[in-house]
XYZ file of C-alpha atoms in Angstrom:
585
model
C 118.751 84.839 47.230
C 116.445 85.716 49.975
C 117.572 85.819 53.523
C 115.415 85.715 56.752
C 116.275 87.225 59.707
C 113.424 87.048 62.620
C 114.139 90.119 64.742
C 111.800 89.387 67.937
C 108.306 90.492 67.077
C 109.422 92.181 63.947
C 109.657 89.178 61.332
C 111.928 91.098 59.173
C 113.830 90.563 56.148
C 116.965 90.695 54.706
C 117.789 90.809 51.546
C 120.869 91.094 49.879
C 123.068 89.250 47.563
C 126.138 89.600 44.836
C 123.898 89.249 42.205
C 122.159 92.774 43.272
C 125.298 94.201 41.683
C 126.252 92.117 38.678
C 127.638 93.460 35.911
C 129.753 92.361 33.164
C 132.738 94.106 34.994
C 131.606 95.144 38.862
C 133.302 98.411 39.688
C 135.722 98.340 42.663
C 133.231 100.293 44.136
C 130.553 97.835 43.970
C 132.789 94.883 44.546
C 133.385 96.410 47.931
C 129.733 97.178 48.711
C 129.008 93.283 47.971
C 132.396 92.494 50.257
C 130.718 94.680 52.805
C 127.367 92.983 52.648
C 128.284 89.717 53.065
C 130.072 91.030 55.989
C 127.805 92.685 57.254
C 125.158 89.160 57.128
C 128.614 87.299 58.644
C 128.161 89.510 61.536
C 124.718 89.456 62.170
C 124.993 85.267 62.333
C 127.437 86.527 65.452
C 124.730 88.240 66.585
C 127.291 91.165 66.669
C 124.848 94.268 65.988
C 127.379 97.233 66.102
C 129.339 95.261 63.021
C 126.793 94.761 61.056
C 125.288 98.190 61.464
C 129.082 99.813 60.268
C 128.776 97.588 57.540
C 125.711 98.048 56.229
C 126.354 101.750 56.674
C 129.252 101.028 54.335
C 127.375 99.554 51.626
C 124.562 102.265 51.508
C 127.460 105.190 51.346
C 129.512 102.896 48.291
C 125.999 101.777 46.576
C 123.120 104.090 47.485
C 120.873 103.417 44.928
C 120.200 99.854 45.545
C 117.896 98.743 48.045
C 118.783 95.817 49.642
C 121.701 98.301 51.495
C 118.988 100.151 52.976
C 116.907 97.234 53.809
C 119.373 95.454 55.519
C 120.556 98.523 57.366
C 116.961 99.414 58.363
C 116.624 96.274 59.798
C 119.492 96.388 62.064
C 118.804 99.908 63.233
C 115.303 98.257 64.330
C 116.575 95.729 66.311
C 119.155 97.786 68.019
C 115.962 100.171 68.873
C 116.533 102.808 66.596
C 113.646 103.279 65.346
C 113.459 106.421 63.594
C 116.486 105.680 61.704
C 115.517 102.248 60.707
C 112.352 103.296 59.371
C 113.631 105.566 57.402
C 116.568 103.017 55.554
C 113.429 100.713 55.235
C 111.660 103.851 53.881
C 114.688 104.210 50.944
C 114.521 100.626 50.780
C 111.081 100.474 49.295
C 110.931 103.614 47.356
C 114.362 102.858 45.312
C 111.938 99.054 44.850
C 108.633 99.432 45.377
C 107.542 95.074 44.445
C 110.078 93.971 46.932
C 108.056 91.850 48.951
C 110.660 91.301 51.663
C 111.226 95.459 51.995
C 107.531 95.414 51.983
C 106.960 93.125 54.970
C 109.986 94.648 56.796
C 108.647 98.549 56.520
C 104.563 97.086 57.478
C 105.983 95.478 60.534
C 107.917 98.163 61.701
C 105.004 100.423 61.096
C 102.817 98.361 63.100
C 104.926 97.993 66.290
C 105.703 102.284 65.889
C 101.967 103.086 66.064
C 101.797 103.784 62.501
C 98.629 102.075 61.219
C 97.703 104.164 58.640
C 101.062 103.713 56.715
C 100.996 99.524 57.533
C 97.382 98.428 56.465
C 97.712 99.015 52.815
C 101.120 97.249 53.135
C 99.686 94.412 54.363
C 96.992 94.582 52.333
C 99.294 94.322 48.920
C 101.494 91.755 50.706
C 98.555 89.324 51.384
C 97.330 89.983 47.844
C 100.325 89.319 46.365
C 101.039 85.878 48.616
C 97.672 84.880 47.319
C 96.628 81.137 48.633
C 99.762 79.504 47.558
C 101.709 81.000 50.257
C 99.787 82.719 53.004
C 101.453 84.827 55.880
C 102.341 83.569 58.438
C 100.764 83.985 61.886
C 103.101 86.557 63.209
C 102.383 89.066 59.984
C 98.843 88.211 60.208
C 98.765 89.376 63.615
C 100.253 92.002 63.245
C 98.298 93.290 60.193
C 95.505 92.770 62.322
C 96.701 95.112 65.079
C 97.291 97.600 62.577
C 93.995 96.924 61.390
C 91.918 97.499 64.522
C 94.231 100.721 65.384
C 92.981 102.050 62.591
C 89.489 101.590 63.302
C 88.580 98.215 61.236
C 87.979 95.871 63.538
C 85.645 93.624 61.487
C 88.867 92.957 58.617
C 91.057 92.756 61.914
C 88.553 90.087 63.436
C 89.463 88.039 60.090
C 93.059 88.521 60.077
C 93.433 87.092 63.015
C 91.281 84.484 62.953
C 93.655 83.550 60.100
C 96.406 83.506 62.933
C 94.544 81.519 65.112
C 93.830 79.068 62.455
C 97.442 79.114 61.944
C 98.461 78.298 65.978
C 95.444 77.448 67.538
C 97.523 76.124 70.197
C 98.737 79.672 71.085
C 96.917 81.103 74.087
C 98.169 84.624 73.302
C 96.228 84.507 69.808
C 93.094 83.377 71.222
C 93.464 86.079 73.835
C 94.015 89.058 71.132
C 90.858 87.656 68.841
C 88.816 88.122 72.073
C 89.464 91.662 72.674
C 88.672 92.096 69.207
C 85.457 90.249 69.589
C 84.891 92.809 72.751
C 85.511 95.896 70.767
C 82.710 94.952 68.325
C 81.130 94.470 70.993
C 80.493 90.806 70.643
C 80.743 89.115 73.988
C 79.845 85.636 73.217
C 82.937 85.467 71.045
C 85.062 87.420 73.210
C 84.077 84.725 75.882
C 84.503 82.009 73.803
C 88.192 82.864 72.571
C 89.244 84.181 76.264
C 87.754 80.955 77.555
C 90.184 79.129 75.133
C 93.144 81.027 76.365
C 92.984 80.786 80.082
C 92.498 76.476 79.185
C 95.918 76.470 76.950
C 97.520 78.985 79.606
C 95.920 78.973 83.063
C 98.580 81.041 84.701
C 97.640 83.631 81.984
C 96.697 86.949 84.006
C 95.772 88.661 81.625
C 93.525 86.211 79.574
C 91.585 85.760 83.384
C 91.023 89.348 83.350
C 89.849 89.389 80.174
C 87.421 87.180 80.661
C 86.329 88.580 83.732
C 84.991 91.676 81.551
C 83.322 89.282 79.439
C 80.553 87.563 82.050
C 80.222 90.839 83.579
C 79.504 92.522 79.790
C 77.195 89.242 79.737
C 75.725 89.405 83.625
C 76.829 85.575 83.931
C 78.225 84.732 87.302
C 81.953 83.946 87.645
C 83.242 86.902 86.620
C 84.831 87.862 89.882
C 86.240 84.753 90.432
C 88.227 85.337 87.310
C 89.791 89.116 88.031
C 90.715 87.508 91.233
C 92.550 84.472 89.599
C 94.009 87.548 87.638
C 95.002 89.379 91.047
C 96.503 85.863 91.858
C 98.705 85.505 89.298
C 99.587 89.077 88.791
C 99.357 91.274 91.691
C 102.339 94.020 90.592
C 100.461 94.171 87.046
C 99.000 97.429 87.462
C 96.308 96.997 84.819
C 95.396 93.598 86.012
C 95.267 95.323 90.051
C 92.955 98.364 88.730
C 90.716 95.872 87.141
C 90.052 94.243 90.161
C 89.588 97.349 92.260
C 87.330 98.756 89.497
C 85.166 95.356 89.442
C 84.806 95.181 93.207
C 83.520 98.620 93.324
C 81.225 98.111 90.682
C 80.232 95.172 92.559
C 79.250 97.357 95.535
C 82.030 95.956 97.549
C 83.936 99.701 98.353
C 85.228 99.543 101.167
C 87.573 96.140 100.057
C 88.319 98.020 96.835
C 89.786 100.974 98.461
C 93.258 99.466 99.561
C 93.654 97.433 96.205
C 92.962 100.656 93.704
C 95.456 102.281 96.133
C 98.024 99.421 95.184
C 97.035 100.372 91.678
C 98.369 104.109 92.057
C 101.632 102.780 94.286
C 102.366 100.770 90.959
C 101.612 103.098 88.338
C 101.693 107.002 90.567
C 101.516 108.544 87.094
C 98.353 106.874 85.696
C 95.366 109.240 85.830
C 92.827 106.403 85.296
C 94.056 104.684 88.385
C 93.850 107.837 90.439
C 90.064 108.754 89.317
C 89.037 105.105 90.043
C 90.168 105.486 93.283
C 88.680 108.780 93.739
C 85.489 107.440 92.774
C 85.436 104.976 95.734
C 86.399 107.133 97.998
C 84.164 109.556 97.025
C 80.988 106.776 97.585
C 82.923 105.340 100.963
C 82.760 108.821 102.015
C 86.234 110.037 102.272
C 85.447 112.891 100.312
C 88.936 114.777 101.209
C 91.224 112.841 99.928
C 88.706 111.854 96.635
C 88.934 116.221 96.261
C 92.520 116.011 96.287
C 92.426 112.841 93.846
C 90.197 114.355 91.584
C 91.750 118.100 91.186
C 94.767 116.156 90.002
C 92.920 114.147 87.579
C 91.321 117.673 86.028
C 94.511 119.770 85.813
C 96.228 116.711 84.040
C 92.722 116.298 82.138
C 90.894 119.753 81.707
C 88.513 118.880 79.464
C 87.705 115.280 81.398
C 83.915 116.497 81.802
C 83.133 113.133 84.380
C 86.288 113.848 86.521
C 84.890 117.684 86.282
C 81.434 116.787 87.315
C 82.780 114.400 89.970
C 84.949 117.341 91.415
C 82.134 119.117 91.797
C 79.799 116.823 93.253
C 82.442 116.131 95.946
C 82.699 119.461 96.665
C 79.135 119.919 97.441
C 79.729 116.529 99.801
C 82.221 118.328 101.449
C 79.428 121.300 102.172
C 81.600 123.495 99.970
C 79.386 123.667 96.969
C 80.091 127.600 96.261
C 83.382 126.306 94.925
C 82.414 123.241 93.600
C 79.691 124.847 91.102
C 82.192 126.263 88.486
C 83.365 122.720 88.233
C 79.979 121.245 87.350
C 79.257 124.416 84.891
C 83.050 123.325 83.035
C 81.659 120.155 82.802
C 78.420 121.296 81.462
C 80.073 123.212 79.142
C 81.927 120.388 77.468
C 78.560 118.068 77.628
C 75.386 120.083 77.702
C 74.162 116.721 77.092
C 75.018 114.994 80.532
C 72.161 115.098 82.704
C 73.723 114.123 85.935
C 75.812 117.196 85.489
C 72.893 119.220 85.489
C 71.239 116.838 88.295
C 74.496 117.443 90.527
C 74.839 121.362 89.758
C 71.082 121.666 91.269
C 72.106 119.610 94.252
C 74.859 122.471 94.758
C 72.952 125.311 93.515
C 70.355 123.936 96.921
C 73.285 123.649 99.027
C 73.488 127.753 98.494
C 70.093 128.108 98.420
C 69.918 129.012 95.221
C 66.467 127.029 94.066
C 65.738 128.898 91.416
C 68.932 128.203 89.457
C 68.675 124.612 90.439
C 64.679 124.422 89.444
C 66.141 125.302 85.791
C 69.107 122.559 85.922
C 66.630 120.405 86.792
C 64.087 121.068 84.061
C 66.951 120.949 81.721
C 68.076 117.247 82.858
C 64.026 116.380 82.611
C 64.273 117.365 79.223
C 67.462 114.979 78.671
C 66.012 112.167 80.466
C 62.276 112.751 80.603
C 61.677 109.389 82.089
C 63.405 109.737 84.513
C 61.820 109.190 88.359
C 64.891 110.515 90.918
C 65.077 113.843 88.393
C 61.389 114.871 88.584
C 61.368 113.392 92.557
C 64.514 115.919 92.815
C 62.468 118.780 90.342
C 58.957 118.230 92.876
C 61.675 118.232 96.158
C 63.094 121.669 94.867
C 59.215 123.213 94.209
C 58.587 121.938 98.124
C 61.382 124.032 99.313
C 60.202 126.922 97.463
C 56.432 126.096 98.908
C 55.577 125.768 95.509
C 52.698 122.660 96.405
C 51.008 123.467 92.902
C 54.269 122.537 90.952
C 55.653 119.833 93.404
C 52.666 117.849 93.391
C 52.906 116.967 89.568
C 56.485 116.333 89.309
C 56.514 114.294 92.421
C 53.384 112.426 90.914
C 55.708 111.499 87.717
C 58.194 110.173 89.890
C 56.112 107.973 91.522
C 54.341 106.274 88.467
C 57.689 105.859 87.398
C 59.255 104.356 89.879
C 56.663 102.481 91.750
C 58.934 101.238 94.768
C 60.138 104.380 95.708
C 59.017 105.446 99.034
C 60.283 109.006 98.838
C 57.919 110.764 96.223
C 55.196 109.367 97.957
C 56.450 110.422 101.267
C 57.146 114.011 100.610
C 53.463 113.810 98.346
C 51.995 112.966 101.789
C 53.634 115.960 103.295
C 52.633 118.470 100.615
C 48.892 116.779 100.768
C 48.989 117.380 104.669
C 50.338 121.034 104.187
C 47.451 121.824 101.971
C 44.854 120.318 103.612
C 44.423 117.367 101.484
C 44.227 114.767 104.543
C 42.553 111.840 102.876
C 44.870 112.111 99.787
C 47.836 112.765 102.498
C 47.330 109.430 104.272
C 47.017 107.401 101.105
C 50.423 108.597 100.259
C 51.882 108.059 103.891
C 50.134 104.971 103.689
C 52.121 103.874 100.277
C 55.013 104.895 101.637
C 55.563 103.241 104.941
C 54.433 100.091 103.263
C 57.683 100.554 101.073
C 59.909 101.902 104.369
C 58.298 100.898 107.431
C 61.417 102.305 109.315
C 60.424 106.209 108.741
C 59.914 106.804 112.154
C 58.723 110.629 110.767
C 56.596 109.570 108.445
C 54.950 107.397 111.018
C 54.537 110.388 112.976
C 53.237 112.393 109.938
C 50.601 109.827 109.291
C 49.421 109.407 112.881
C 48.837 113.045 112.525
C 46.814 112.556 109.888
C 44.595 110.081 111.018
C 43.881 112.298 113.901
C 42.581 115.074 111.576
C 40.736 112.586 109.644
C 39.257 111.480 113.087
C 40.385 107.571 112.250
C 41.503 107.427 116.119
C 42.660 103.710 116.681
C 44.697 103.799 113.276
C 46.322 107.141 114.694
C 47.305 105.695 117.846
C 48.945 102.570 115.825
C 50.804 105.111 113.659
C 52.116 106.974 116.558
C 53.084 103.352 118.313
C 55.328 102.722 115.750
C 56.438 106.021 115.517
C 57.546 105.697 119.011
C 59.363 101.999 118.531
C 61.383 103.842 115.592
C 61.994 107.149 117.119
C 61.898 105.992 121.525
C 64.099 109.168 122.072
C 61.705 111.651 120.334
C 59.099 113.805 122.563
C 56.975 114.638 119.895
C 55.270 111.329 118.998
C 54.369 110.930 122.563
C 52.560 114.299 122.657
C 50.387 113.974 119.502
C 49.584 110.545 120.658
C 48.601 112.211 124.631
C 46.272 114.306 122.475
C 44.790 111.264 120.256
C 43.987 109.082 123.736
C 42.658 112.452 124.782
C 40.064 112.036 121.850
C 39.434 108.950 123.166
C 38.669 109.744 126.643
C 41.709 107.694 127.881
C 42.969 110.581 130.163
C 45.311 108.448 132.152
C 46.592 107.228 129.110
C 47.161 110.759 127.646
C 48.955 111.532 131.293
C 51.364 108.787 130.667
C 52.366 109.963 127.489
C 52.891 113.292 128.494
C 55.164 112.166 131.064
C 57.237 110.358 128.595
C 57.372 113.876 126.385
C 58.096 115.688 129.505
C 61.176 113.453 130.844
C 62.211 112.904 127.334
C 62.473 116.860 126.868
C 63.917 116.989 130.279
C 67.242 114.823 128.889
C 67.570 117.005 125.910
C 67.785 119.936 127.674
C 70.169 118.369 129.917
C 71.884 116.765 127.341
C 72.675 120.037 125.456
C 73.888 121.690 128.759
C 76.094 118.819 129.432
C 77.491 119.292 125.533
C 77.759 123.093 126.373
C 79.506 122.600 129.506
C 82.284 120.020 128.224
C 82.740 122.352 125.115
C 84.000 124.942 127.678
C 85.798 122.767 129.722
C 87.490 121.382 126.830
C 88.729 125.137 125.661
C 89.808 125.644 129.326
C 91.964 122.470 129.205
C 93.218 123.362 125.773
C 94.601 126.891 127.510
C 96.040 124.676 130.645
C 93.256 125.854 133.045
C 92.647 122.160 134.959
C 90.663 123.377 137.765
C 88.487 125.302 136.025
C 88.532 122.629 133.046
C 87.633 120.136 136.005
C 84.580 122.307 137.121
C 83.137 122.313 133.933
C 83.629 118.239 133.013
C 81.857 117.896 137.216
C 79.153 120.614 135.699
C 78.324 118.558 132.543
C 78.055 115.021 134.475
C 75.510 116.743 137.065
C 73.281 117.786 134.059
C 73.741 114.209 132.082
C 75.672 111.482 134.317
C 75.682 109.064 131.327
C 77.628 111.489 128.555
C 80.320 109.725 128.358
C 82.701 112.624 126.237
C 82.322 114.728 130.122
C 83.743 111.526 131.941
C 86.403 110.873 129.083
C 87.690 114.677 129.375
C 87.552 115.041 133.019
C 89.820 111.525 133.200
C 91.951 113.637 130.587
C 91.899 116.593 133.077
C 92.696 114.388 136.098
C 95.306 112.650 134.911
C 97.078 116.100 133.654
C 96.833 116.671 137.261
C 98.652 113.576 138.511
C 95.168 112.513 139.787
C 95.643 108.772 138.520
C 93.091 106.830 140.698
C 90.381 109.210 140.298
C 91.064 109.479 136.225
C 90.801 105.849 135.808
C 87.956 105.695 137.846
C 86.138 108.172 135.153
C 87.740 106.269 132.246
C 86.092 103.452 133.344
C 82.646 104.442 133.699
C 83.197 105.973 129.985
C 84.089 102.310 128.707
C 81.114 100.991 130.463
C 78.761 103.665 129.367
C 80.482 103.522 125.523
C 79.679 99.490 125.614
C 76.130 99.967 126.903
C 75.462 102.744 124.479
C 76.992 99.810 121.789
């Protein structure tokens, strides 16, 4: 007779019966295996495990070589987690009969839910052979055969097993949910979509399922996808893989700073996982909160030494953090493991700069050209590196590159402008200025630059607009005002040129004053570190005589006063710091 017995997930069988042992005259021996047996299947209707494992274990010792002992025994070792064991009974099962369907379908499933897809596939395989049309699988088996399928990397046959499934329960929103991440790792989205879609409409209050196809319309660029890793966050916010999701997706979005705190919730949930911890690094690295993204990220790569990303990350972050000198091994490590990663070598010239070593980072950067040839930030980076090095005969072309490749980039045009100035090359110079303050009309410098220019090419009136606008972008800069005193000079507008050299010569006035007030609170602030108030107090009056509106002097001297049990006169100066903070605002 055949005898189910669904065990949770596992859909296993047991098999077992008197006739197993008949003989014209049973031994005692066997008579007491089948006694034990039935037992043993007695118990299990109880539900009482620990029975029906003692007598199972019975029957195998009294009647070893037949297999439904082993099978039934296997089974129950399963379900009571033993896993190990239980294979190994269902292992003995099928090798003492190797056409037993049922010890067939017990040992696939068990080797599906242990990892072991190798060893299930061809099980399944010969079990849906065998079943042929008359009687299919069921939708459990076929699932599962299709897990084991896709872990073993055929996802097209595991695609078709469970669409089988599906066919089977279409009303099950879990099914629908497990064909679309097949359809993902093909990849094909419009499936995926399509059977996610299905599951969140059976199941709305299925987390995962929203999550799912949040991925989708982001794979596929259509709108909504946010809206569904946020229903996900909804419905799930202690599901760890459900909260890095939505961190991961709001950074991607560009939204950082909001996807700080919920990655962080990530790592509370799961403090082991690595991924959560470098996804969290990553946007704190681009929020700027480079510290604590170091201290992420040199977990990530002692856990992970051969992670070359986290590796090149590391590094990068290092470099932010104006150490590059020890962030440079880091990037070469990574390099090492992918010579093919260009923005390894991109980000080991950036720190090889740092440490002015140019010539090392010229030859990173020639070797990420060669990787990504079209590429316009790596030969803008390559022409930026020649500059530094006045190299104007090597810039010029790669900076050139960059800019027919990337048309609306105002930088390679920019520093082209420069390099054209440097050399003489005014008309060129100001075409290039000219293309790129069109692009960023907010480069107070450049404006400068180009009003300079114009004044060597003698275009006067277009030199003194330059320099205007250089002047609305940079008002606190002496400079612009000079060059443009010596352009209305040109012009014969002396008074003109007198008024701007006012302007420069009050402008350079405050900056002097304003470093001599920084100087002077500096001191008085290591005076009132080593409890010196009156001379601390000195120094805080010195500053405010040389800049009245630096409002650090009137917030230390308040600090200094009130040390001093001077209360009126301390609030007096916190005040006037307040006011001058919420003018300066």
């Amino acid at each position: 007779m055949r005898c189910l017995l669904p065990l949770g997930v596992l859909a296993l069988v047991l098999c077992f019966g008197g006739a197993a042992y008949a003989q014209e005259q049973p031994s005692a021996t066997l008579r007491q295996a089948d006694a034990d047996y039935r037992e043993g299947v007695a118990a299990l209707n109880r539900n009482d495990l620990k029975t029906a494992q003692l007598k199972f274990e019975a029957v195998v010792r009294l009647a070893p070589a037949v297999a439904q002992g082993h099978s039934a025994l296997g089974a129950v070792l399963v379900r009571e987690g033993l896993w190990a064991v239980g294979t190994r009974e269902l292992e003995k099962a099928l090798a003492i009969k190797p056409n037993d369907n049922a010890a067939q379908l017990n040992l696939a499933m068990v080797y599906s839910e242990t990892g072991a897809a190798a060893k299930a596939v061809p099980l399944f395989a010969k079990l849906k052979t065998e079943a042929g049309t008359r009687q299919p699988l069921g939708a459990t088996v076929l699932a599962a055969y299709a897990r084991s399928l896709a872990a073993n990397g055929q996802t097209n046959a595991a695609i078709v097993e469970m669409k089988d499934a599906v066919a089977q329960e279409s009303g099950s929103p879990e099914w629908h949910d497990e064909l679309g991440t097949l359809y993902a790792q093909e990849p094909d989205w419009e499936s995926a979509e399509q059977e996610f879609a299905r599951a969140v409409e059976l199941k709305d209050g299925f987390a995962r399922a929203h999550m799912h196809l949040g991925f989708a319309l982001g794979a596929e660029q259509k709108p909504g996808a946010m809206e569904q890793f946020n229903k996900a966050y909804r419905l799930a916010p202690g599901d760890a893989e459900v909260v890095m999701a939505m961190g991961k997706a709001m950074g991607d979005a560009g939204n950082d700073a909001q996807a700080v705190p919920i990655l962080q919730h990530a790592v509370e949930l799961t403090p082991r996982s690595i991924t959560a911890r470098y996804q969290l690094a990553l946007v704190l690295q681009r929020v700027n909160r480079v510290p604590e993204a170091v201290e992420l990220l040199r977990h990530v790569v002692v856990v992970e030494p051969k992670n070359a990303d986290a590796l090149t990350n590391l590094g990068m972050a290092l470099a932010q953090a104006h150490n590059a000198t020890e962030g440079i091994p880091f990037l070469k490590r990574a390099i090492g493991l992918n010579a093919q990663d260009a923005t390894a070598h991109q980000d080991l010239a950036a720190a090889y700069i740092q440490v002015n070593r140019i010539d090392d980072a010229v030859g990173e950067l020639k070797t990420a050209i060669k990787l990504l040839p079209d590429s316009a930030e790596l030969h803008y980076d390559l022409g930026a590196a020649y500059k530094l090095q006045d190299d104007a005969a090597d810039a010029i072309p790669e900076l050139e590159s960059a800019e027919k490749l990337n048309p609306n980039g105002y930088e390679p045009s920019y520093v082209l402008g420069l390099l054209y100035m440097q050399v003489a090359r005014y008309t060129e110079a100001a075409k290039q200025l000219e293309i790129s303050l069109k692009l960023h009309p907010q480069n107070g410098e450049g404006w400068a630059t180009l009003g300079s220019v114009y004044s060597k090419l003698d275009r006067l009136p277009e030199a003194v607009t330059a320099l205007r606008e250089a002047i609305t972008e940079m008002p606190d800069q002496a400079d612009s005002h000079l060059i443009l005193a010596s352009v209305l000079v040109k012009q014969h507008d002396t008074a003109g040129a007198a008024q701007e050299r006012k302007v420069a010569a009050d402008l350079m006035r405050q900056h002097m004053n304003l470093q001599r007030a920084e100087v002077a609170t500096n001191s008085g602030k290591s005076l009132l570190d080593n409890g010196k108030l009156d001379d601390a107090i000195a120094q805080f009056r010195d500053a405010l005589t040389f800049d009245p509106a630096y409002v650090e002097a009137h917030q230390r001297l308040a600090e200094a006063l009130q040390k001093e049990g001077r209360k009126a006169e301390a609030a007096e100066e916190r005040a006037k710091a307040e006011a001058l903070g919420s003018r300066a605002k």
